[in-house]
Short mmCIF file of C-alpha atoms and ligand atoms in Angstrom, two decimals:
data_model
loop_
_atom_site.label_atom_id
_atom_site.label_comp_id
_atom_site.label_asym_id
_atom_site.label_seq_id
_atom_site.Cartn_x
_atom_site.Cartn_y
_atom_site.Cartn_z
CA UNK A 88 7.01 4.45 -39.65
CA UNK A 89 4.60 7.03 -37.36
CA UNK A 90 4.59 10.83 -38.17
CA UNK A 91 3.91 13.28 -35.42
CA UNK A 92 3.27 16.61 -36.28
CA UNK A 93 4.06 19.84 -34.83
CA UNK A 94 0.88 21.04 -32.78
CA UNK A 95 -1.41 23.35 -34.05
CA UNK A 96 -0.34 22.67 -37.94
CA UNK A 97 -2.88 22.86 -40.05
CA UNK A 98 -5.15 20.48 -41.26
CA UNK A 99 -4.99 21.01 -44.82
CA UNK A 100 -1.32 20.53 -44.64
CA UNK A 101 -2.12 16.82 -42.79
CA UNK A 102 -4.18 16.33 -45.70
CA UNK A 103 -1.77 17.10 -48.45
CA UNK A 104 0.66 14.79 -46.65
CA UNK A 105 -1.36 12.29 -46.83
CA UNK A 106 -2.50 12.60 -50.05
CA UNK A 107 1.01 12.70 -51.12
CA UNK A 108 1.35 9.54 -49.51
CA UNK A 109 -1.39 7.87 -50.99
CA UNK A 110 -0.65 8.98 -54.09
CA UNK A 111 2.90 6.46 -53.84
CA UNK A 112 0.20 3.96 -52.85
CA UNK A 113 1.12 4.21 -49.18
CA UNK A 114 -2.04 3.63 -46.56
CA UNK A 115 -2.07 5.61 -43.56
CA UNK A 116 -4.31 5.97 -40.60
CA UNK A 117 -4.85 9.49 -38.16
CA UNK A 118 -4.38 8.65 -34.73
CA UNK A 119 -7.54 9.54 -31.94
CA UNK A 120 -5.02 11.65 -29.90
CA UNK A 121 -6.87 14.92 -29.62
CA UNK A 122 -4.59 17.61 -29.67
CA UNK A 123 -2.26 17.12 -32.02
CA UNK A 124 -2.12 15.20 -35.36
CA UNK A 125 -0.36 11.79 -35.57
CA UNK A 126 -0.08 9.87 -38.91
CA UNK A 127 0.89 6.11 -38.98
CA UNK A 128 2.09 4.90 -42.52
CA UNK A 129 1.07 1.81 -42.45
CA UNK A 130 3.41 0.34 -45.75
CA UNK A 131 7.04 0.62 -45.54
CA UNK A 132 8.28 3.64 -47.38
CA UNK A 133 11.22 4.42 -49.15
CA UNK A 134 15.17 6.08 -48.23
CA UNK A 135 13.97 9.25 -50.69
CA UNK A 136 10.22 9.64 -49.72
CA UNK A 137 11.34 9.30 -46.28
CA UNK A 138 13.97 12.38 -46.61
CA UNK A 139 10.94 14.38 -48.14
CA UNK A 140 9.01 13.54 -44.68
CA UNK A 141 11.53 14.39 -42.59
CA UNK A 142 12.59 17.82 -44.41
CA UNK A 143 8.89 19.00 -44.05
CA UNK A 144 8.83 21.81 -41.33
CA UNK A 145 5.06 20.28 -39.76
CA UNK A 146 6.98 16.88 -39.08
CA UNK A 147 8.53 17.22 -35.44
CA UNK A 148 8.85 13.70 -35.42
CA UNK A 149 9.68 10.61 -37.57
CA UNK A 150 9.27 7.61 -35.72
CA UNK A 151 9.90 3.99 -36.44
CA UNK A 152 7.51 1.62 -34.68
CA UNK A 153 9.12 -0.92 -32.03
CA UNK A 154 7.99 -3.74 -34.39
CA UNK A 155 5.31 -4.42 -37.14
CA UNK A 156 2.47 -2.82 -36.01
CA UNK A 157 1.42 0.25 -36.16
CA UNK A 158 -2.05 1.74 -34.20
CA UNK A 159 -0.56 -0.35 -31.08
CA UNK A 160 2.53 1.46 -30.98
CA UNK A 161 3.41 3.84 -28.31
CA UNK A 162 4.24 6.29 -30.69
CA UNK A 163 0.83 6.18 -32.38
CA UNK A 164 -0.54 8.36 -28.79
CA UNK A 165 0.74 11.02 -26.56
CA UNK A 166 -0.74 9.87 -23.40
CA UNK A 167 -1.40 6.11 -22.63
CA UNK A 168 -4.94 4.66 -24.01
CA UNK A 169 -7.51 4.82 -21.13
CA UNK A 170 -10.54 2.32 -21.74
CA UNK A 171 -13.60 2.93 -20.21
CA UNK A 172 -15.66 -0.08 -19.26
CA UNK A 173 -19.54 1.45 -18.64
CA UNK A 174 -17.58 4.27 -16.36
CA UNK A 175 -14.86 2.07 -14.80
CA UNK A 176 -11.38 3.50 -16.50
CA UNK A 177 -9.01 1.49 -17.25
CA UNK A 178 -4.96 2.62 -17.43
CA UNK A 179 -4.06 5.99 -17.19
CA UNK A 180 -3.02 5.26 -13.87
CA UNK A 181 -5.85 3.84 -11.24
CA UNK A 182 -5.29 0.32 -10.38
CA UNK A 183 -8.09 -1.93 -11.46
CA UNK A 184 -9.51 -5.34 -10.23
CA UNK A 185 -11.99 -7.80 -12.07
CA UNK A 186 -13.02 -10.16 -9.89
CA UNK A 187 -15.66 -13.13 -10.02
CA UNK A 188 -16.28 -16.89 -11.02
CA UNK A 189 -14.86 -18.64 -13.94
CA UNK A 190 -18.63 -19.40 -15.19
CA UNK A 191 -22.13 -18.29 -14.40
CA UNK A 192 -23.45 -21.17 -13.00
CA UNK A 193 -27.35 -19.83 -12.54
CA UNK A 194 -29.04 -17.14 -10.92
CA UNK A 195 -28.22 -17.40 -7.41
CA UNK A 196 -24.34 -18.48 -7.83
CA UNK A 197 -23.86 -15.84 -9.67
CA UNK A 198 -25.58 -13.33 -7.74
CA UNK A 199 -23.51 -14.44 -4.45
CA UNK A 200 -20.23 -14.83 -6.04
CA UNK A 201 -21.00 -10.52 -7.81
CA UNK A 202 -21.47 -10.02 -3.97
CA UNK A 203 -18.16 -11.23 -2.92
CA UNK A 204 -16.41 -9.30 -5.32
CA UNK A 205 -18.47 -6.54 -4.66
CA UNK A 206 -17.87 -6.32 -1.09
CA UNK A 207 -13.91 -7.45 -1.95
CA UNK A 208 -13.50 -4.36 -3.38
CA UNK A 209 -13.41 -5.71 -7.10
CA UNK A 210 -15.00 -2.51 -9.90
CA UNK A 211 -15.66 -5.34 -12.49
CA UNK A 212 -17.73 -8.35 -12.22
CA UNK A 213 -16.34 -11.19 -14.68
CA UNK A 214 -18.02 -14.32 -15.21
CA UNK A 215 -17.69 -16.59 -18.99
CA UNK A 216 -21.39 -17.99 -19.69
CA UNK A 217 -19.27 -19.42 -23.65
CA UNK A 218 -16.66 -21.55 -22.14
CA UNK A 219 -13.71 -22.70 -24.03
CA UNK A 220 -13.11 -26.21 -22.64
CA UNK A 221 -10.38 -28.97 -23.06
CA UNK A 222 -13.32 -31.54 -23.07
CA UNK A 223 -16.33 -31.63 -25.12
CA UNK A 224 -17.62 -33.17 -21.82
CA UNK A 225 -17.01 -30.44 -19.60
CA UNK A 226 -19.53 -28.22 -18.66
CA UNK A 227 -19.90 -25.46 -22.13
CA UNK A 228 -21.51 -22.29 -20.22
CA UNK A 229 -24.91 -21.20 -19.70
CA UNK A 230 -25.16 -19.56 -23.19
CA UNK A 231 -27.29 -16.50 -23.90
CA UNK A 232 -29.05 -16.81 -20.47
CA UNK A 233 -25.50 -16.99 -18.87
CA UNK A 234 -24.82 -13.18 -19.85
CA UNK A 235 -28.09 -12.04 -18.56
CA UNK A 236 -27.85 -13.41 -15.17
CA UNK A 237 -24.45 -12.31 -15.53
CA UNK A 238 -25.76 -8.57 -16.23
CA UNK A 239 -28.50 -8.59 -13.93
CA UNK A 240 -26.27 -9.13 -11.25
CA UNK A 241 -23.91 -6.74 -12.33
CA UNK A 242 -26.22 -4.25 -12.52
CA UNK A 243 -27.47 -4.61 -9.24
CA UNK A 244 -24.33 -3.95 -7.63
CA UNK A 245 -23.03 -1.21 -10.35
CA UNK A 246 -20.44 -3.10 -11.81
CA UNK A 247 -19.54 -2.85 -15.20
CA UNK A 248 -19.53 -6.95 -16.80
CA UNK A 249 -16.65 -8.61 -18.81
CA UNK A 250 -17.50 -12.68 -20.27
CA UNK A 251 -15.40 -14.12 -23.13
CA UNK A 252 -16.94 -14.12 -26.53
CA UNK A 253 -15.96 -17.34 -28.41
CA UNK A 254 -17.03 -16.96 -31.68
CA UNK A 255 -18.78 -14.28 -33.69
CA UNK A 256 -22.03 -15.53 -34.05
CA UNK A 257 -22.54 -14.85 -30.31
CA UNK A 258 -21.94 -10.95 -30.45
CA UNK A 259 -25.51 -10.16 -31.03
CA UNK A 260 -26.45 -11.71 -27.70
CA UNK A 261 -23.39 -9.87 -25.67
CA UNK A 262 -24.71 -6.73 -27.31
CA UNK A 263 -28.72 -6.98 -26.66
CA UNK A 264 -27.39 -8.13 -22.87
CA UNK A 265 -25.77 -5.12 -22.72
CA UNK A 266 -22.14 -6.89 -21.88
CA UNK A 267 -19.50 -4.21 -20.87
CA UNK A 268 -16.64 -5.60 -22.26
CA UNK A 269 -15.67 -8.65 -24.06
CA UNK A 270 -13.24 -10.86 -23.24
CA UNK A 271 -11.28 -12.70 -26.19
CA UNK A 272 -9.49 -15.84 -24.67
CA UNK A 273 -6.11 -17.33 -24.81
CA UNK A 274 -7.37 -19.80 -27.69
CA UNK A 275 -9.04 -17.09 -29.61
CA UNK A 276 -5.85 -14.47 -29.57
CA UNK A 277 -5.36 -15.46 -33.65
CA UNK A 278 -9.26 -16.06 -34.69
CA UNK A 279 -8.77 -12.98 -36.95
CA UNK A 280 -12.31 -13.77 -37.83
CA UNK A 281 -13.40 -13.07 -34.42
CA UNK A 282 -10.75 -10.01 -34.28
CA UNK A 283 -12.34 -8.35 -36.77
CA UNK A 284 -16.32 -9.08 -35.53
CA UNK A 285 -15.51 -8.05 -32.18
CA UNK A 286 -13.92 -4.93 -33.13
CA UNK A 287 -16.86 -4.15 -35.28
CA UNK A 288 -18.92 -4.20 -32.21
CA UNK A 289 -18.74 -0.75 -30.38
CA UNK A 290 -17.54 -2.48 -26.98
CA UNK A 291 -14.27 -2.57 -25.31
CA UNK A 292 -11.94 -5.58 -26.50
CA UNK A 293 -10.21 -7.31 -23.08
CA UNK A 294 -7.38 -9.22 -25.48
CA UNK A 295 -5.73 -12.18 -23.38
CA UNK A 296 -2.53 -13.78 -24.72
CA UNK A 297 -2.33 -16.06 -26.28
CA UNK A 298 -0.88 -19.56 -24.59
CA UNK A 299 2.24 -19.88 -26.76
CA UNK A 300 1.90 -16.85 -28.17
CA UNK A 301 4.55 -14.67 -28.52
CA UNK A 302 4.42 -10.57 -27.39
CA UNK A 303 4.98 -9.92 -31.28
CA UNK A 304 1.62 -11.86 -32.02
CA UNK A 305 0.05 -10.73 -29.09
CA UNK A 306 0.44 -7.41 -30.42
CA UNK A 307 -0.21 -7.79 -33.73
CA UNK A 308 -3.56 -9.42 -32.95
CA UNK A 309 -4.40 -6.06 -30.39
CA UNK A 310 -4.04 -4.29 -34.70
CA UNK A 311 -6.07 -6.33 -36.03
CA UNK A 312 -8.67 -4.85 -33.34
CA UNK A 313 -7.56 -1.56 -33.60
CA UNK A 314 -7.40 -1.73 -37.76
CA UNK A 315 -11.02 -3.09 -37.23
CA UNK A 316 -12.40 0.18 -35.87
CA UNK A 317 -11.68 -0.79 -31.72
CA UNK A 318 -10.11 1.97 -30.19
CA UNK A 319 -10.76 0.39 -26.46
CA UNK A 320 -8.71 -2.58 -26.65
CA UNK A 321 -6.90 -3.74 -23.14
CA UNK A 322 -4.14 -6.69 -23.01
CA UNK A 323 -4.13 -8.85 -20.35
CA UNK A 324 -1.09 -11.44 -19.42
CA UNK A 325 -2.37 -14.98 -18.10
CA UNK A 326 0.71 -16.43 -17.91
CA UNK A 327 1.91 -18.72 -21.24
CA UNK A 328 2.91 -22.32 -21.60
CA UNK A 329 6.29 -23.27 -20.67
CA UNK A 330 8.38 -26.58 -20.33
CA UNK A 331 7.30 -25.84 -16.13
CA UNK A 332 4.64 -28.55 -14.75
CA UNK A 333 4.39 -27.31 -11.21
CA UNK A 334 1.96 -24.35 -12.14
CA UNK A 335 -0.66 -24.46 -14.78
CA UNK A 336 1.47 -21.07 -16.54
CA UNK A 337 4.16 -19.17 -16.11
CA UNK A 338 3.65 -15.76 -15.69
CA UNK A 339 5.58 -13.46 -18.28
CA UNK A 340 5.91 -10.84 -15.72
CA UNK A 341 8.81 -9.24 -18.16
CA UNK A 342 6.04 -8.27 -20.96
CA UNK A 343 4.86 -5.15 -18.12
CA UNK A 344 7.99 -3.16 -18.84
CA UNK A 345 8.75 -4.06 -22.30
CA UNK A 346 4.60 -3.49 -23.22
CA UNK A 347 5.17 -0.52 -21.55
CA UNK A 348 7.75 0.94 -24.27
CA UNK A 349 6.26 -1.00 -27.05
CA UNK A 350 2.52 0.40 -26.28
CA UNK A 351 0.34 2.49 -25.54
CA UNK A 352 -2.64 0.22 -24.41
CA UNK A 353 -3.69 -0.12 -20.80
CA UNK A 354 -2.62 -3.99 -19.62
CA UNK A 355 -3.92 -6.25 -16.95
CA UNK A 356 -2.76 -9.37 -15.27
CA UNK A 357 -4.37 -12.64 -14.77
CA UNK A 358 -2.73 -14.19 -12.15
CA UNK A 359 -5.24 -17.08 -11.75
CA UNK A 360 -5.26 -18.48 -14.89
CA UNK A 361 -1.45 -17.97 -14.72
CA UNK A 362 -0.64 -19.70 -11.53
CA UNK A 363 -3.68 -22.46 -11.63
CA UNK A 364 -2.78 -22.51 -7.72
CA UNK A 365 -4.32 -20.29 -4.70
CA UNK A 366 -1.79 -19.83 -2.57
CA UNK A 367 0.36 -18.37 -4.97
CA UNK A 368 -2.43 -15.79 -6.71
CA UNK A 369 -1.94 -13.23 -3.83
CA UNK A 370 1.85 -12.59 -4.77
CA UNK A 371 1.71 -13.14 -8.61
CA UNK A 372 -0.98 -10.23 -8.31
CA UNK A 373 1.38 -8.33 -5.91
CA UNK A 374 4.43 -8.04 -8.50
CA UNK A 375 2.37 -7.41 -11.20
CA UNK A 376 1.13 -4.14 -10.01
CA UNK A 377 4.52 -3.66 -8.92
CA UNK A 378 5.84 -4.27 -12.02
CA UNK A 379 3.56 -1.53 -13.78
CA UNK A 380 0.29 -3.77 -14.43
CA UNK A 381 -2.98 -1.69 -14.51
CA UNK A 382 -5.15 -4.07 -12.53
CA UNK A 383 -5.57 -7.31 -12.38
CA UNK A 384 -7.92 -10.00 -13.37
CA UNK A 385 -9.03 -13.30 -10.85
CA UNK A 386 -11.27 -15.74 -10.47
CA UNK A 387 -13.50 -16.09 -6.83
CA UNK A 388 -16.04 -18.94 -5.86
CA UNK A 389 -18.08 -18.85 -2.61
CA UNK A 390 -17.12 -22.52 -2.54
CA UNK A 391 -14.60 -23.62 -5.02
CA UNK A 392 -14.67 -27.00 -4.67
CA UNK A 393 -18.18 -26.80 -5.64
CA UNK A 394 -17.31 -24.86 -9.44
CA UNK A 395 -18.84 -26.21 -12.32
CA UNK A 396 -14.98 -24.76 -13.55
CA UNK A 397 -11.60 -23.84 -12.62
CA UNK A 398 -12.54 -24.45 -8.72
CA UNK A 399 -8.46 -25.78 -8.17
CA UNK A 400 -7.55 -22.04 -8.61
CA UNK A 401 -10.55 -20.04 -7.33
CA UNK A 402 -9.89 -17.91 -4.40
CA UNK A 403 -12.09 -17.96 -1.54
CA UNK A 404 -14.28 -14.80 -0.34
CA UNK A 405 -11.60 -13.72 2.41
CA UNK A 406 -8.80 -14.31 -0.22
CA UNK A 407 -9.97 -11.90 -2.75
CA UNK A 408 -10.49 -9.24 -0.04
CA UNK A 409 -7.21 -9.82 1.25
CA UNK A 410 -5.40 -9.81 -2.35
CA UNK A 411 -7.12 -6.46 -3.64
CA UNK A 412 -5.96 -4.82 -0.66
CA UNK A 413 -2.92 -5.68 -0.80
CA UNK A 414 -2.48 -4.42 -4.63
CA UNK A 415 -4.09 -1.22 -3.51
CA UNK A 416 -1.65 -1.00 -0.79
CA UNK A 417 1.68 -1.82 -3.45
CA UNK A 418 -0.47 0.91 -5.83
CA UNK A 419 -0.17 3.37 -2.94
CA UNK A 420 3.06 2.95 -2.11
CA UNK A 421 4.22 3.30 -5.74
CA UNK A 422 1.81 6.06 -6.43
CA UNK A 423 1.66 5.43 -10.35
CA UNK A 424 5.60 6.19 -10.49
CA UNK A 425 6.35 3.03 -12.56
CA UNK A 426 3.03 3.16 -14.74
CA UNK A 427 4.75 6.09 -16.66
CA UNK A 428 5.47 4.98 -20.23
CA UNK A 429 8.72 4.76 -22.24
CA UNK A 430 9.62 6.76 -24.74
CA UNK A 431 7.19 8.14 -27.38
CA UNK A 432 9.50 7.46 -30.55
CA UNK A 433 11.73 4.69 -30.50
CA UNK A 434 13.90 5.60 -32.83
CA UNK A 435 16.30 3.51 -33.86
CA UNK A 436 15.64 0.32 -35.65
CA UNK A 437 18.30 -1.57 -33.76
CA UNK A 438 15.70 -2.18 -30.97
CA UNK A 439 12.93 -3.67 -32.68
CA UNK A 440 12.21 -7.05 -32.13
CA UNK A 441 12.77 -9.58 -35.18
CA UNK A 442 9.25 -9.66 -37.53
CA UNK A 443 7.70 -13.56 -37.62
C1 PEP B 112 -11.13 -17.33 -18.11
O1 PEP B 112 -11.13 -16.36 -18.33
O2 PEP B 112 -11.72 -18.56 -17.87
C2 PEP B 112 -10.62 -17.83 -19.73
C3 PEP B 112 -10.82 -19.19 -20.08
O3 PEP B 112 -9.33 -17.43 -19.30
P1 PEP B 112 -8.10 -17.55 -20.77
O4 PEP B 112 -8.37 -17.85 -22.08
O5 PEP B 112 -6.64 -17.06 -20.39
O6 PEP B 112 -7.57 -19.12 -20.52
MN1 MN B 113 -11.42 -19.75 -15.92
#
């Protein structure tokens, strides 16, 4: 349940209503929205209390959330959340491109890869230093040294950097090396201990969708981050596991219009891990932007055949440049029209997804 107050309602009145709810044992959360008060009631409330709230003149709307989340709900903000990653804005109408290799493979390699990403027009540089590999014998990443090399390569080119954190014990290294955005990978989407620790780190978080996670589970993982102090959450669709084996995963573009109705959070798409096949990645990137994504995250490598991880899906430098030019063209044609958010107040519970 989300209470949206009339603009100009005094703080005293808001506090009085919050105190009333807390006397009933209901937890509340105040929206970071500037300009007007929006309060989420975390716990379910009785019909009598609901009727009482609706009667308050300062309460303009009482909105049901679209699902079992509160802070992530569309009605918790007036405007879409715009996340700044080291000054690069994600969400709110402009298109962002994150590009780089799957893994940082050493100083010279990340410098070359960063230059390719910058020349192609990407604003943010990616590169894994702690890699979640299916085989324990596969390259596991350069660790802290990889973070240092990534950050240096980004700094030299004015590109903030994104890298995956797999465990809370790695967070101090991410902080010390100045990693601008923490990626939580698909395999860790429901690692709730990690989500809580990452939320506390004071950096934006890119939350990838789990390999077999429903949208409802994904948004609740985002809610963990929001509930533990991180307002700067970006969702990233990266394909889900289905019966289809022709592609690495199946890209679920349905989430784009759906999430626009359910949440205020920005949404990116990673077509590289979704498809796993370079030749189909550009079309998926274009389709993502057309369906309302705030941007894309793609893997590229100067010589994919020699890459230490995910080389089979890495784009060549020219392919990356073409992809970025194309997504910008699509964004320009649409002019932000489809990035607009759906109704803030979902209203009827009949539209809600089932709670797991
Ligand atoms: C990655 O970005 O390199 C990665 C491992 O992604 P995902 O968690 O989506 O598989
Ligand atoms: Mn990868």
